[in-house]
């Protein structure tokens, strides 16, 4: 295939933009004829793909977003593009001609999501078509150049056995079967959403799952799933619908399991209240560096929403049973379940996360102080119990 000059591609781009025509192969061929350029079918299709990525896609990032295994694409100005493909962050050879090109791409993606990104509003957090999460920051807030972060939704739902090897999978299955209320916790990029999707896939097919999310990311394999997704305010600052509103609406929709994709604000109050009113098996994810930090994280969120410390811990003790904590190995290593804890109330009235099982990096399980208390909550012996009992 002959080399197509950048000047010709730009001329076609300008002609299509003025005509308001989509970058289809037919429109590109017509624009090339108008430019008196004679090219073969392969060149026409190549230009059409380039323009489609530039005008309605992700430009130079299109190929990275389509790469198998990529979960994050990060742009730190025009000369640095990084990806995370499950093996940690690595720098790619993709670059932009200049910061204006990164800025135009960020603004176009924001506009496609119905959001504003300019000097008056120099940052945006939005969801694109297909579930990709967009975050962008413009200079001078980002002095080194426009920063763009794209997080891709999971391309498929993993089975429990793919995520947790050996008898640990039986424990997580038992948590679902016993309809215990739980949180999947961990730091950024530890696979909380992936794990929660896998666990929800184990729910009884007769149950009705109500998923409340800021951005639709959970993908359980289940026949009865109802999704509610938050909506940001419009350019005038009106029309926003937050997670707290959605949790309240979900309670009126006969949920068998109420799921909050990510607990990070005042919605924790309504979730705890809901789990205290007969909604067993509710769950969600929560950012936490350690499982022992979970009560403090919930306390901070709920107190900020107006509950007293004593009321928060009373609600936690009655509403939540288990914490499933995930970690990621050094330098972007593999994600894994690190421990399972029971939430128990001390004589002081405060709730603590007491380890029931710890998982060694090699796959072995180590019982903790609340191991027997966890096993007692399961209605029947675990599958393969003799193999994993300490």
mmCIF file of C-alpha atoms in Angstrom:
data_model
loop_
_atom_site.group_PDB
_atom_site.id
_atom_site.type_symbol
_atom_site.label_atom_id
_atom_site.label_comp_id
_atom_site.label_asym_id
_atom_site.label_seq_id
_atom_site.Cartn_x
_atom_site.Cartn_y
_atom_site.Cartn_z
ATOM 1 C CA UNK A 1 0.000 0.000 0.000
ATOM 2 C CA UNK A 2 1.341 3.430 -0.892
ATOM 3 C CA UNK A 3 2.063 5.992 1.803
ATOM 4 C CA UNK A 4 -0.759 8.504 2.174
ATOM 5 C CA UNK A 5 0.436 11.995 3.036
ATOM 6 C CA UNK A 6 -0.739 13.679 6.214
ATOM 7 C CA UNK A 7 -1.682 16.725 4.114
ATOM 8 C CA UNK A 8 -4.099 14.646 2.037
ATOM 9 C CA UNK A 9 -5.681 13.107 5.145
ATOM 10 C CA UNK A 10 -6.098 16.576 6.648
ATOM 11 C CA UNK A 11 -7.652 17.878 3.420
ATOM 12 C CA UNK A 12 -10.171 15.035 3.449
ATOM 13 C CA UNK A 13 -10.902 15.702 7.121
ATOM 14 C CA UNK A 14 -11.598 19.382 6.456
ATOM 15 C CA UNK A 15 -13.821 18.584 3.471
ATOM 16 C CA UNK A 16 -15.881 16.060 5.443
ATOM 17 C CA UNK A 17 -16.183 18.422 8.418
ATOM 18 C CA UNK A 18 -17.469 21.251 6.226
ATOM 19 C CA UNK A 19 -20.000 18.951 4.596
ATOM 20 C CA UNK A 20 -21.021 17.406 7.911
ATOM 21 C CA UNK A 21 -20.502 13.993 6.352
ATOM 22 C CA UNK A 22 -19.592 10.848 8.339
ATOM 23 C CA UNK A 23 -16.165 9.299 7.618
ATOM 24 C CA UNK A 24 -17.548 6.312 5.715
ATOM 25 C CA UNK A 25 -15.589 4.679 2.899
ATOM 26 C CA UNK A 26 -17.991 6.162 0.328
ATOM 27 C CA UNK A 27 -17.714 9.695 1.729
ATOM 28 C CA UNK A 28 -13.910 9.420 1.959
ATOM 29 C CA UNK A 29 -13.749 8.217 -1.664
ATOM 30 C CA UNK A 30 -15.910 11.160 -2.772
ATOM 31 C CA UNK A 31 -13.700 13.592 -0.848
ATOM 32 C CA UNK A 32 -10.580 12.078 -2.421
ATOM 33 C CA UNK A 33 -12.074 12.505 -5.878
ATOM 34 C CA UNK A 34 -12.777 16.138 -5.061
ATOM 35 C CA UNK A 35 -9.120 16.472 -4.043
ATOM 36 C CA UNK A 36 -8.163 14.909 -7.377
ATOM 37 C CA UNK A 37 -6.431 12.040 -5.561
ATOM 38 C CA UNK A 38 -6.492 8.594 -7.095
ATOM 39 C CA UNK A 39 -6.046 5.841 -4.516
ATOM 40 C CA UNK A 40 -6.861 2.173 -4.334
ATOM 41 C CA UNK A 41 -9.512 0.554 -2.142
ATOM 42 C CA UNK A 42 -6.993 -0.322 0.575
ATOM 43 C CA UNK A 43 -5.821 3.298 0.893
ATOM 44 C CA UNK A 44 -9.409 4.596 0.961
ATOM 45 C CA UNK A 45 -10.340 2.169 3.752
ATOM 46 C CA UNK A 46 -7.172 3.065 5.695
ATOM 47 C CA UNK A 47 -8.003 6.769 5.517
ATOM 48 C CA UNK A 48 -11.611 6.043 6.501
ATOM 49 C CA UNK A 49 -10.434 4.109 9.570
ATOM 50 C CA UNK A 50 -8.030 6.898 10.524
ATOM 51 C CA UNK A 51 -10.658 9.600 10.177
ATOM 52 C CA UNK A 52 -13.285 7.543 11.986
ATOM 53 C CA UNK A 53 -10.929 7.125 14.938
ATOM 54 C CA UNK A 54 -10.079 10.826 14.831
ATOM 55 C CA UNK A 55 -13.597 12.192 14.363
ATOM 56 C CA UNK A 56 -15.827 9.800 16.302
ATOM 57 C CA UNK A 57 -13.403 7.420 18.038
ATOM 58 C CA UNK A 58 -10.412 7.737 20.338
ATOM 59 C CA UNK A 59 -7.885 8.842 17.728
ATOM 60 C CA UNK A 60 -4.391 7.387 18.255
ATOM 61 C CA UNK A 61 -5.711 5.528 21.307
ATOM 62 C CA UNK A 62 -8.179 3.461 19.298
ATOM 63 C CA UNK A 63 -5.771 0.569 18.789
ATOM 64 C CA UNK A 64 -4.837 0.459 22.481
ATOM 65 C CA UNK A 65 -8.470 0.370 23.558
ATOM 66 C CA UNK A 66 -9.061 -2.578 21.243
ATOM 67 C CA UNK A 67 -6.070 -4.554 22.527
ATOM 68 C CA UNK A 68 -6.992 -7.706 24.475
ATOM 69 C CA UNK A 69 -6.419 -7.467 28.206
ATOM 70 C CA UNK A 70 -6.058 -3.671 28.375
ATOM 71 C CA UNK A 71 -7.980 -2.212 31.319
ATOM 72 C CA UNK A 72 -6.595 1.338 31.453
ATOM 73 C CA UNK A 73 -5.186 3.807 28.917
ATOM 74 C CA UNK A 74 -3.472 6.815 30.493
ATOM 75 C CA UNK A 75 -2.244 9.906 28.632
ATOM 76 C CA UNK A 76 0.186 12.199 30.474
ATOM 77 C CA UNK A 77 0.495 14.949 27.892
ATOM 78 C CA UNK A 78 1.269 14.450 24.197
ATOM 79 C CA UNK A 79 4.474 12.426 24.615
ATOM 80 C CA UNK A 80 3.433 9.820 27.203
ATOM 81 C CA UNK A 81 0.781 7.155 26.740
ATOM 82 C CA UNK A 82 0.655 4.257 29.203
ATOM 83 C CA UNK A 83 -1.498 1.136 29.382
ATOM 84 C CA UNK A 84 -2.296 -1.457 32.022
ATOM 85 C CA UNK A 85 -2.952 -4.868 30.524
ATOM 86 C CA UNK A 86 -3.053 -6.815 33.775
ATOM 87 C CA UNK A 87 0.737 -7.018 34.085
ATOM 88 C CA UNK A 88 1.225 -3.525 35.464
ATOM 89 C CA UNK A 89 1.679 -0.177 33.761
ATOM 90 C CA UNK A 90 3.886 0.010 30.694
ATOM 91 C CA UNK A 91 4.677 2.901 28.393
ATOM 92 C CA UNK A 92 3.631 2.580 24.754
ATOM 93 C CA UNK A 93 5.065 4.066 21.591
ATOM 94 C CA UNK A 94 1.887 6.038 20.895
ATOM 95 C CA UNK A 95 2.292 9.833 20.924
ATOM 96 C CA UNK A 96 0.315 12.904 19.898
ATOM 97 C CA UNK A 97 1.696 15.714 17.684
ATOM 98 C CA UNK A 98 1.060 18.254 20.441
ATOM 99 C CA UNK A 99 -1.018 19.055 23.493
ATOM 100 C CA UNK A 100 -3.698 20.711 21.367
ATOM 101 C CA UNK A 101 -4.382 17.293 19.840
ATOM 102 C CA UNK A 102 -4.792 15.674 23.263
ATOM 103 C CA UNK A 103 -7.029 18.544 24.353
ATOM 104 C CA UNK A 104 -9.239 18.232 21.250
ATOM 105 C CA UNK A 105 -9.604 14.499 21.802
ATOM 106 C CA UNK A 106 -10.492 14.991 25.477
ATOM 107 C CA UNK A 107 -13.037 17.693 24.642
ATOM 108 C CA UNK A 108 -14.624 15.605 21.895
ATOM 109 C CA UNK A 109 -14.956 12.575 24.160
ATOM 110 C CA UNK A 110 -16.421 14.752 26.912
ATOM 111 C CA UNK A 111 -18.923 16.268 24.468
ATOM 112 C CA UNK A 112 -19.910 12.768 23.326
ATOM 113 C CA UNK A 113 -20.763 12.015 26.957
ATOM 114 C CA UNK A 114 -22.790 15.234 27.218
ATOM 115 C CA UNK A 115 -20.246 16.938 29.454
ATOM 116 C CA UNK A 116 -18.345 20.205 29.290
ATOM 117 C CA UNK A 117 -14.552 20.489 29.248
ATOM 118 C CA UNK A 118 -12.961 23.910 28.772
ATOM 119 C CA UNK A 119 -11.083 26.631 30.645
ATOM 120 C CA UNK A 120 -14.127 27.365 32.795
ATOM 121 C CA UNK A 121 -14.537 23.668 33.679
ATOM 122 C CA UNK A 122 -11.037 22.174 33.295
ATOM 123 C CA UNK A 123 -11.829 18.609 34.408
ATOM 124 C CA UNK A 124 -14.467 16.025 33.654
ATOM 125 C CA UNK A 125 -15.511 12.591 34.891
ATOM 126 C CA UNK A 126 -17.934 10.825 32.570
ATOM 127 C CA UNK A 127 -18.992 7.529 31.020
ATOM 128 C CA UNK A 128 -18.690 6.967 27.290
ATOM 129 C CA UNK A 129 -20.740 4.697 25.063
ATOM 130 C CA UNK A 130 -19.792 1.103 25.691
ATOM 131 C CA UNK A 131 -19.061 1.707 29.371
ATOM 132 C CA UNK A 132 -15.597 3.293 29.079
ATOM 133 C CA UNK A 133 -14.946 5.682 31.977
ATOM 134 C CA UNK A 134 -13.391 8.990 31.005
ATOM 135 C CA UNK A 135 -11.470 11.380 33.205
ATOM 136 C CA UNK A 136 -9.633 14.372 31.791
ATOM 137 C CA UNK A 137 -7.833 17.407 33.220
ATOM 138 C CA UNK A 138 -6.702 20.421 31.189
ATOM 139 C CA UNK A 139 -3.799 22.838 31.745
ATOM 140 C CA UNK A 140 -3.073 24.859 33.808
ATOM 141 C CA UNK A 141 -4.572 22.424 36.349
ATOM 142 C CA UNK A 142 -2.325 19.817 34.714
ATOM 143 C CA UNK A 143 0.801 21.934 34.046
ATOM 144 C CA UNK A 144 2.643 19.231 32.048
ATOM 145 C CA UNK A 145 -0.167 18.934 29.510
ATOM 146 C CA UNK A 146 -3.674 17.519 29.164
ATOM 147 C CA UNK A 147 -4.120 14.310 31.144
ATOM 148 C CA UNK A 148 -6.578 11.717 29.918
ATOM 149 C CA UNK A 149 -7.575 8.516 31.708
ATOM 150 C CA UNK A 150 -9.738 5.851 30.105
ATOM 151 C CA UNK A 151 -10.845 2.774 32.048
ATOM 152 C CA UNK A 152 -12.402 -0.041 30.076
ATOM 153 C CA UNK A 153 -15.201 -2.182 31.484
ATOM 154 C CA UNK A 154 -14.506 -5.912 31.842
ATOM 155 C CA UNK A 155 -14.793 -7.601 28.473
ATOM 156 C CA UNK A 156 -16.215 -10.741 30.049
ATOM 157 C CA UNK A 157 -17.336 -12.149 33.361
ATOM 158 C CA UNK A 158 -14.849 -14.503 34.980
ATOM 159 C CA UNK A 159 -15.908 -17.629 36.802
ATOM 160 C CA UNK A 160 -15.066 -18.000 40.464
ATOM 161 C CA UNK A 161 -12.614 -20.808 39.718
ATOM 162 C CA UNK A 162 -10.729 -18.557 37.288
ATOM 163 C CA UNK A 163 -10.233 -15.927 39.995
ATOM 164 C CA UNK A 164 -9.748 -18.057 43.104
ATOM 165 C CA UNK A 165 -8.012 -21.421 42.944
ATOM 166 C CA UNK A 166 -8.593 -24.352 45.248
ATOM 167 C CA UNK A 167 -10.870 -24.423 48.289
ATOM 168 C CA UNK A 168 -11.017 -20.616 48.547
ATOM 169 C CA UNK A 169 -13.633 -20.666 45.791
ATOM 170 C CA UNK A 170 -15.811 -22.945 47.950
ATOM 171 C CA UNK A 171 -15.707 -20.393 50.780
ATOM 172 C CA UNK A 172 -16.858 -17.572 48.495
ATOM 173 C CA UNK A 173 -19.585 -19.789 47.068
ATOM 174 C CA UNK A 174 -20.732 -20.538 50.624
ATOM 175 C CA UNK A 175 -20.902 -16.801 51.416
ATOM 176 C CA UNK A 176 -23.294 -16.360 48.493
ATOM 177 C CA UNK A 177 -25.335 -19.462 49.361
ATOM 178 C CA UNK A 178 -25.726 -18.328 52.980
ATOM 179 C CA UNK A 179 -26.909 -14.887 51.749
ATOM 180 C CA UNK A 180 -24.404 -13.089 53.945
ATOM 181 C CA UNK A 181 -24.081 -9.345 53.390
ATOM 182 C CA UNK A 182 -20.553 -8.517 52.292
ATOM 183 C CA UNK A 183 -18.183 -5.917 50.888
ATOM 184 C CA UNK A 184 -15.430 -6.577 48.372
ATOM 185 C CA UNK A 185 -12.598 -4.228 49.328
ATOM 186 C CA UNK A 186 -9.145 -3.318 48.093
ATOM 187 C CA UNK A 187 -7.112 -0.560 46.518
ATOM 188 C CA UNK A 188 -7.458 0.843 43.023
ATOM 189 C CA UNK A 189 -6.987 -1.767 40.312
ATOM 190 C CA UNK A 190 -7.191 -4.808 42.580
ATOM 191 C CA UNK A 191 -10.160 -6.293 40.689
ATOM 192 C CA UNK A 192 -13.029 -5.500 43.059
ATOM 193 C CA UNK A 193 -15.619 -5.141 40.301
ATOM 194 C CA UNK A 194 -14.433 -8.304 38.570
ATOM 195 C CA UNK A 195 -14.672 -10.290 41.811
ATOM 196 C CA UNK A 196 -18.100 -8.909 42.697
ATOM 197 C CA UNK A 197 -19.404 -9.795 39.214
ATOM 198 C CA UNK A 198 -18.136 -13.348 39.643
ATOM 199 C CA UNK A 199 -19.751 -13.677 43.079
ATOM 200 C CA UNK A 200 -23.083 -12.278 41.881
ATOM 201 C CA UNK A 201 -23.041 -14.814 39.067
ATOM 202 C CA UNK A 202 -23.353 -17.462 41.807
ATOM 203 C CA UNK A 203 -26.637 -16.036 43.123
ATOM 204 C CA UNK A 204 -29.681 -18.276 42.850
ATOM 205 C CA UNK A 205 -31.279 -17.855 39.394
ATOM 206 C CA UNK A 206 -34.597 -17.175 41.112
ATOM 207 C CA UNK A 207 -33.265 -14.049 42.808
ATOM 208 C CA UNK A 208 -33.750 -10.514 41.496
ATOM 209 C CA UNK A 209 -30.520 -8.469 41.546
ATOM 210 C CA UNK A 210 -30.802 -4.670 41.748
ATOM 211 C CA UNK A 211 -27.488 -3.071 40.719
ATOM 212 C CA UNK A 212 -26.937 0.575 41.658
ATOM 213 C CA UNK A 213 -23.833 2.043 40.061
ATOM 214 C CA UNK A 214 -22.204 5.358 39.332
ATOM 215 C CA UNK A 215 -21.031 3.858 36.042
ATOM 216 C CA UNK A 216 -22.333 0.505 34.821
ATOM 217 C CA UNK A 217 -19.405 -1.901 35.234
ATOM 218 C CA UNK A 218 -20.787 -4.992 36.946
ATOM 219 C CA UNK A 219 -21.503 -7.817 34.518
ATOM 220 C CA UNK A 220 -22.885 -10.799 36.428
ATOM 221 C CA UNK A 221 -23.986 -13.877 34.506
ATOM 222 C CA UNK A 222 -27.476 -14.000 35.934
ATOM 223 C CA UNK A 223 -30.933 -14.223 34.347
ATOM 224 C CA UNK A 224 -32.599 -11.466 36.418
ATOM 225 C CA UNK A 225 -30.566 -8.265 36.670
ATOM 226 C CA UNK A 226 -31.986 -4.735 36.926
ATOM 227 C CA UNK A 227 -29.561 -1.810 36.586
ATOM 228 C CA UNK A 228 -29.846 1.727 37.899
ATOM 229 C CA UNK A 229 -27.105 4.157 36.865
ATOM 230 C CA UNK A 230 -26.362 7.576 38.307
ATOM 231 C CA UNK A 231 -26.682 10.633 36.083
ATOM 232 C CA UNK A 232 -24.441 13.703 36.375
ATOM 233 C CA UNK A 233 -25.997 17.177 36.287
ATOM 234 C CA UNK A 234 -26.255 18.938 32.934
ATOM 235 C CA UNK A 235 -24.324 22.032 31.884
ATOM 236 C CA UNK A 236 -26.663 24.179 33.985
ATOM 237 C CA UNK A 237 -26.004 22.022 37.044
ATOM 238 C CA UNK A 238 -29.505 20.531 37.099
ATOM 239 C CA UNK A 239 -30.926 17.070 36.546
ATOM 240 C CA UNK A 240 -28.327 15.062 38.446
ATOM 241 C CA UNK A 241 -29.354 11.756 40.021
ATOM 242 C CA UNK A 242 -26.958 10.402 42.653
ATOM 243 C CA UNK A 243 -26.390 6.969 44.132
ATOM 244 C CA UNK A 244 -28.293 7.839 47.294
ATOM 245 C CA UNK A 245 -31.441 8.574 45.269
ATOM 246 C CA UNK A 246 -30.987 5.342 43.327
ATOM 247 C CA UNK A 247 -30.583 3.209 46.449
ATOM 248 C CA UNK A 248 -33.908 4.540 47.701
ATOM 249 C CA UNK A 249 -35.584 3.804 44.378
ATOM 250 C CA UNK A 250 -34.092 0.302 44.282
ATOM 251 C CA UNK A 251 -35.702 -0.531 47.614
ATOM 252 C CA UNK A 252 -39.118 0.011 46.009
ATOM 253 C CA UNK A 253 -38.344 -2.413 43.179
ATOM 254 C CA UNK A 254 -38.486 -5.664 45.167
ATOM 255 C CA UNK A 255 -34.794 -6.534 45.254
ATOM 256 C CA UNK A 256 -33.692 -9.944 46.481
ATOM 257 C CA UNK A 257 -30.150 -8.580 46.558
ATOM 258 C CA UNK A 258 -29.332 -4.887 46.653
ATOM 259 C CA UNK A 259 -25.898 -4.177 45.158
ATOM 260 C CA UNK A 260 -24.059 -0.854 45.249
ATOM 261 C CA UNK A 261 -21.225 -1.015 42.735
ATOM 262 C CA UNK A 262 -18.968 1.300 44.678
ATOM 263 C CA UNK A 263 -19.730 2.715 48.134
ATOM 264 C CA UNK A 264 -17.960 6.056 48.355
ATOM 265 C CA UNK A 265 -20.362 8.660 49.702
ATOM 266 C CA UNK A 266 -23.552 9.341 51.616
ATOM 267 C CA UNK A 267 -25.285 6.398 49.925
ATOM 268 C CA UNK A 268 -23.659 4.230 52.611
ATOM 269 C CA UNK A 269 -26.351 5.451 55.026
ATOM 270 C CA UNK A 270 -29.204 4.186 52.843
ATOM 271 C CA UNK A 271 -27.381 0.946 52.056
ATOM 272 C CA UNK A 272 -26.831 0.160 55.731
ATOM 273 C CA UNK A 273 -30.436 1.064 56.500
ATOM 274 C CA UNK A 274 -31.656 -1.184 53.690
ATOM 275 C CA UNK A 275 -29.581 -4.143 54.857
ATOM 276 C CA UNK A 276 -31.082 -3.661 58.311
ATOM 277 C CA UNK A 277 -34.646 -4.038 57.008
ATOM 278 C CA UNK A 278 -34.668 -7.615 55.793
ATOM 279 C CA UNK A 279 -32.662 -7.283 52.567
ATOM 280 C CA UNK A 280 -30.238 -10.157 53.059
ATOM 281 C CA UNK A 281 -27.327 -10.818 50.758
ATOM 282 C CA UNK A 282 -26.692 -7.175 49.876
ATOM 283 C CA UNK A 283 -23.203 -6.256 48.805
ATOM 284 C CA UNK A 284 -20.919 -3.720 47.163
ATOM 285 C CA UNK A 285 -17.320 -2.625 46.787
ATOM 286 C CA UNK A 286 -15.318 -0.199 48.903
ATOM 287 C CA UNK A 287 -11.857 1.292 48.548
ATOM 288 C CA UNK A 288 -9.701 0.282 51.521
ATOM 289 C CA UNK A 289 -5.999 -0.419 51.891
ATOM 290 C CA UNK A 290 -6.567 -3.156 54.481
ATOM 291 C CA UNK A 291 -9.557 -5.170 55.623
ATOM 292 C CA UNK A 292 -9.056 -3.827 59.148
ATOM 293 C CA UNK A 293 -9.586 -0.302 57.788
ATOM 294 C CA UNK A 294 -13.109 -1.066 56.547
ATOM 295 C CA UNK A 295 -15.050 -0.083 59.719
ATOM 296 C CA UNK A 296 -13.141 3.204 59.884
ATOM 297 C CA UNK A 297 -13.828 3.897 56.185
ATOM 298 C CA UNK A 298 -17.548 3.224 56.642
ATOM 299 C CA UNK A 299 -17.552 5.357 59.781
ATOM 300 C CA UNK A 300 -15.958 8.283 57.953
ATOM 301 C CA UNK A 301 -18.447 8.111 55.082
ATOM 302 C CA UNK A 302 -21.521 7.716 57.279
ATOM 303 C CA UNK A 303 -20.485 10.375 59.800
ATOM 304 C CA UNK A 304 -19.943 12.812 56.923
ATOM 305 C CA UNK A 305 -23.545 12.047 55.921
ATOM 306 C CA UNK A 306 -24.819 12.980 59.378
ATOM 307 C CA UNK A 307 -24.833 9.784 61.471
ATOM 308 C CA UNK A 308 -23.205 9.662 64.885
ATOM 309 C CA UNK A 309 -20.304 7.291 65.472
ATOM 310 C CA UNK A 310 -22.380 5.080 67.739
ATOM 311 C CA UNK A 311 -25.215 4.886 65.223
ATOM 312 C CA UNK A 312 -22.801 4.010 62.407
ATOM 313 C CA UNK A 313 -21.287 1.076 64.270
ATOM 314 C CA UNK A 314 -24.724 -0.160 65.348
ATOM 315 C CA UNK A 315 -25.805 -0.121 61.712
ATOM 316 C CA UNK A 316 -22.635 -1.857 60.512
ATOM 317 C CA UNK A 317 -22.939 -4.587 63.144
ATOM 318 C CA UNK A 318 -26.512 -5.354 62.146
ATOM 319 C CA UNK A 319 -26.152 -4.909 58.380
ATOM 320 C CA UNK A 320 -22.849 -6.395 57.238
ATOM 321 C CA UNK A 321 -21.282 -9.796 57.824
ATOM 322 C CA UNK A 322 -18.155 -10.302 55.745
ATOM 323 C CA UNK A 323 -15.293 -8.424 54.089
ATOM 324 C CA UNK A 324 -13.538 -10.016 51.103
ATOM 325 C CA UNK A 325 -10.266 -8.112 50.706
ATOM 326 C CA UNK A 326 -8.229 -8.098 47.489
ATOM 327 C CA UNK A 327 -4.632 -7.048 46.867
ATOM 328 C CA UNK A 328 -2.352 -6.717 43.886
ATOM 329 C CA UNK A 329 1.246 -7.878 43.748
ATOM 330 C CA UNK A 330 4.185 -5.451 43.557
ATOM 331 C CA UNK A 331 4.799 -3.582 40.278
ATOM 332 C CA UNK A 332 1.353 -4.412 38.948
ATOM 333 C CA UNK A 333 1.536 -8.089 39.796
ATOM 334 C CA UNK A 334 -1.404 -10.504 39.840
ATOM 335 C CA UNK A 335 -4.590 -9.664 41.707
ATOM 336 C CA UNK A 336 -5.739 -12.092 44.385
ATOM 337 C CA UNK A 337 -7.925 -12.514 47.452
ATOM 338 C CA UNK A 338 -5.787 -11.680 50.486
ATOM 339 C CA UNK A 339 -8.190 -12.396 53.338
ATOM 340 C CA UNK A 340 -11.789 -12.881 54.389
ATOM 341 C CA UNK A 341 -12.865 -11.152 57.600
ATOM 342 C CA UNK A 342 -15.952 -11.169 59.771
ATOM 343 C CA UNK A 343 -17.299 -7.851 61.024
ATOM 344 C CA UNK A 344 -17.850 -8.266 64.757
ATOM 345 C CA UNK A 345 -18.872 -5.849 67.494
ATOM 346 C CA UNK A 346 -16.683 -5.436 70.544
ATOM 347 C CA UNK A 347 -17.868 -4.713 74.068
ATOM 348 C CA UNK A 348 -17.017 -1.053 73.432
ATOM 349 C CA UNK A 349 -19.731 -0.978 70.785
ATOM 350 C CA UNK A 350 -17.286 -0.492 67.933
ATOM 351 C CA UNK A 351 -17.129 -2.918 65.013
ATOM 352 C CA UNK A 352 -13.837 -4.501 63.978
ATOM 353 C CA UNK A 353 -12.858 -6.666 61.006
ATOM 354 C CA UNK A 354 -11.577 -9.915 62.474
ATOM 355 C CA UNK A 355 -9.658 -12.221 60.076
ATOM 356 C CA UNK A 356 -11.305 -15.564 59.360
ATOM 357 C CA UNK A 357 -9.060 -16.761 56.531
ATOM 358 C CA UNK A 358 -5.834 -15.446 55.073
ATOM 359 C CA UNK A 359 -4.681 -16.530 51.632
ATOM 360 C CA UNK A 360 -0.975 -16.976 50.974
ATOM 361 C CA UNK A 361 0.362 -15.822 47.573
ATOM 362 C CA UNK A 362 0.958 -19.463 46.665
ATOM 363 C CA UNK A 363 -2.675 -20.369 47.271
ATOM 364 C CA UNK A 364 -2.628 -21.816 50.797
ATOM 365 C CA UNK A 365 -5.201 -20.773 53.417
ATOM 366 C CA UNK A 366 -4.408 -19.814 57.001
ATOM 367 C CA UNK A 367 -7.260 -19.747 59.548
ATOM 368 C CA UNK A 368 -7.751 -16.625 61.625
ATOM 369 C CA UNK A 369 -9.428 -15.851 64.961
ATOM 370 C CA UNK A 370 -12.957 -15.775 63.501
ATOM 371 C CA UNK A 371 -12.610 -18.874 61.316
ATOM 372 C CA UNK A 372 -14.997 -21.036 63.329
ATOM 373 C CA UNK A 373 -17.512 -18.179 63.596
ATOM 374 C CA UNK A 374 -17.493 -17.843 59.805
ATOM 375 C CA UNK A 375 -17.967 -21.572 59.270
ATOM 376 C CA UNK A 376 -20.856 -21.565 61.745
ATOM 377 C CA UNK A 377 -22.758 -19.117 59.537
ATOM 378 C CA UNK A 378 -22.872 -21.539 56.630
ATOM 379 C CA UNK A 379 -26.077 -23.615 56.621
ATOM 380 C CA UNK A 380 -24.317 -26.780 55.411
ATOM 381 C CA UNK A 381 -20.737 -28.087 55.287
ATOM 382 C CA UNK A 382 -18.594 -26.622 52.565
ATOM 383 C CA UNK A 383 -18.042 -28.615 49.417
ATOM 384 C CA UNK A 384 -14.763 -30.402 49.847
ATOM 385 C CA UNK A 385 -14.671 -29.331 53.486
ATOM 386 C CA UNK A 386 -12.228 -32.008 54.545
ATOM 387 C CA UNK A 387 -9.727 -30.745 51.994
ATOM 388 C CA UNK A 388 -9.607 -27.204 53.258
ATOM 389 C CA UNK A 389 -10.355 -27.463 56.971
ATOM 390 C CA UNK A 390 -7.277 -26.513 58.996
#
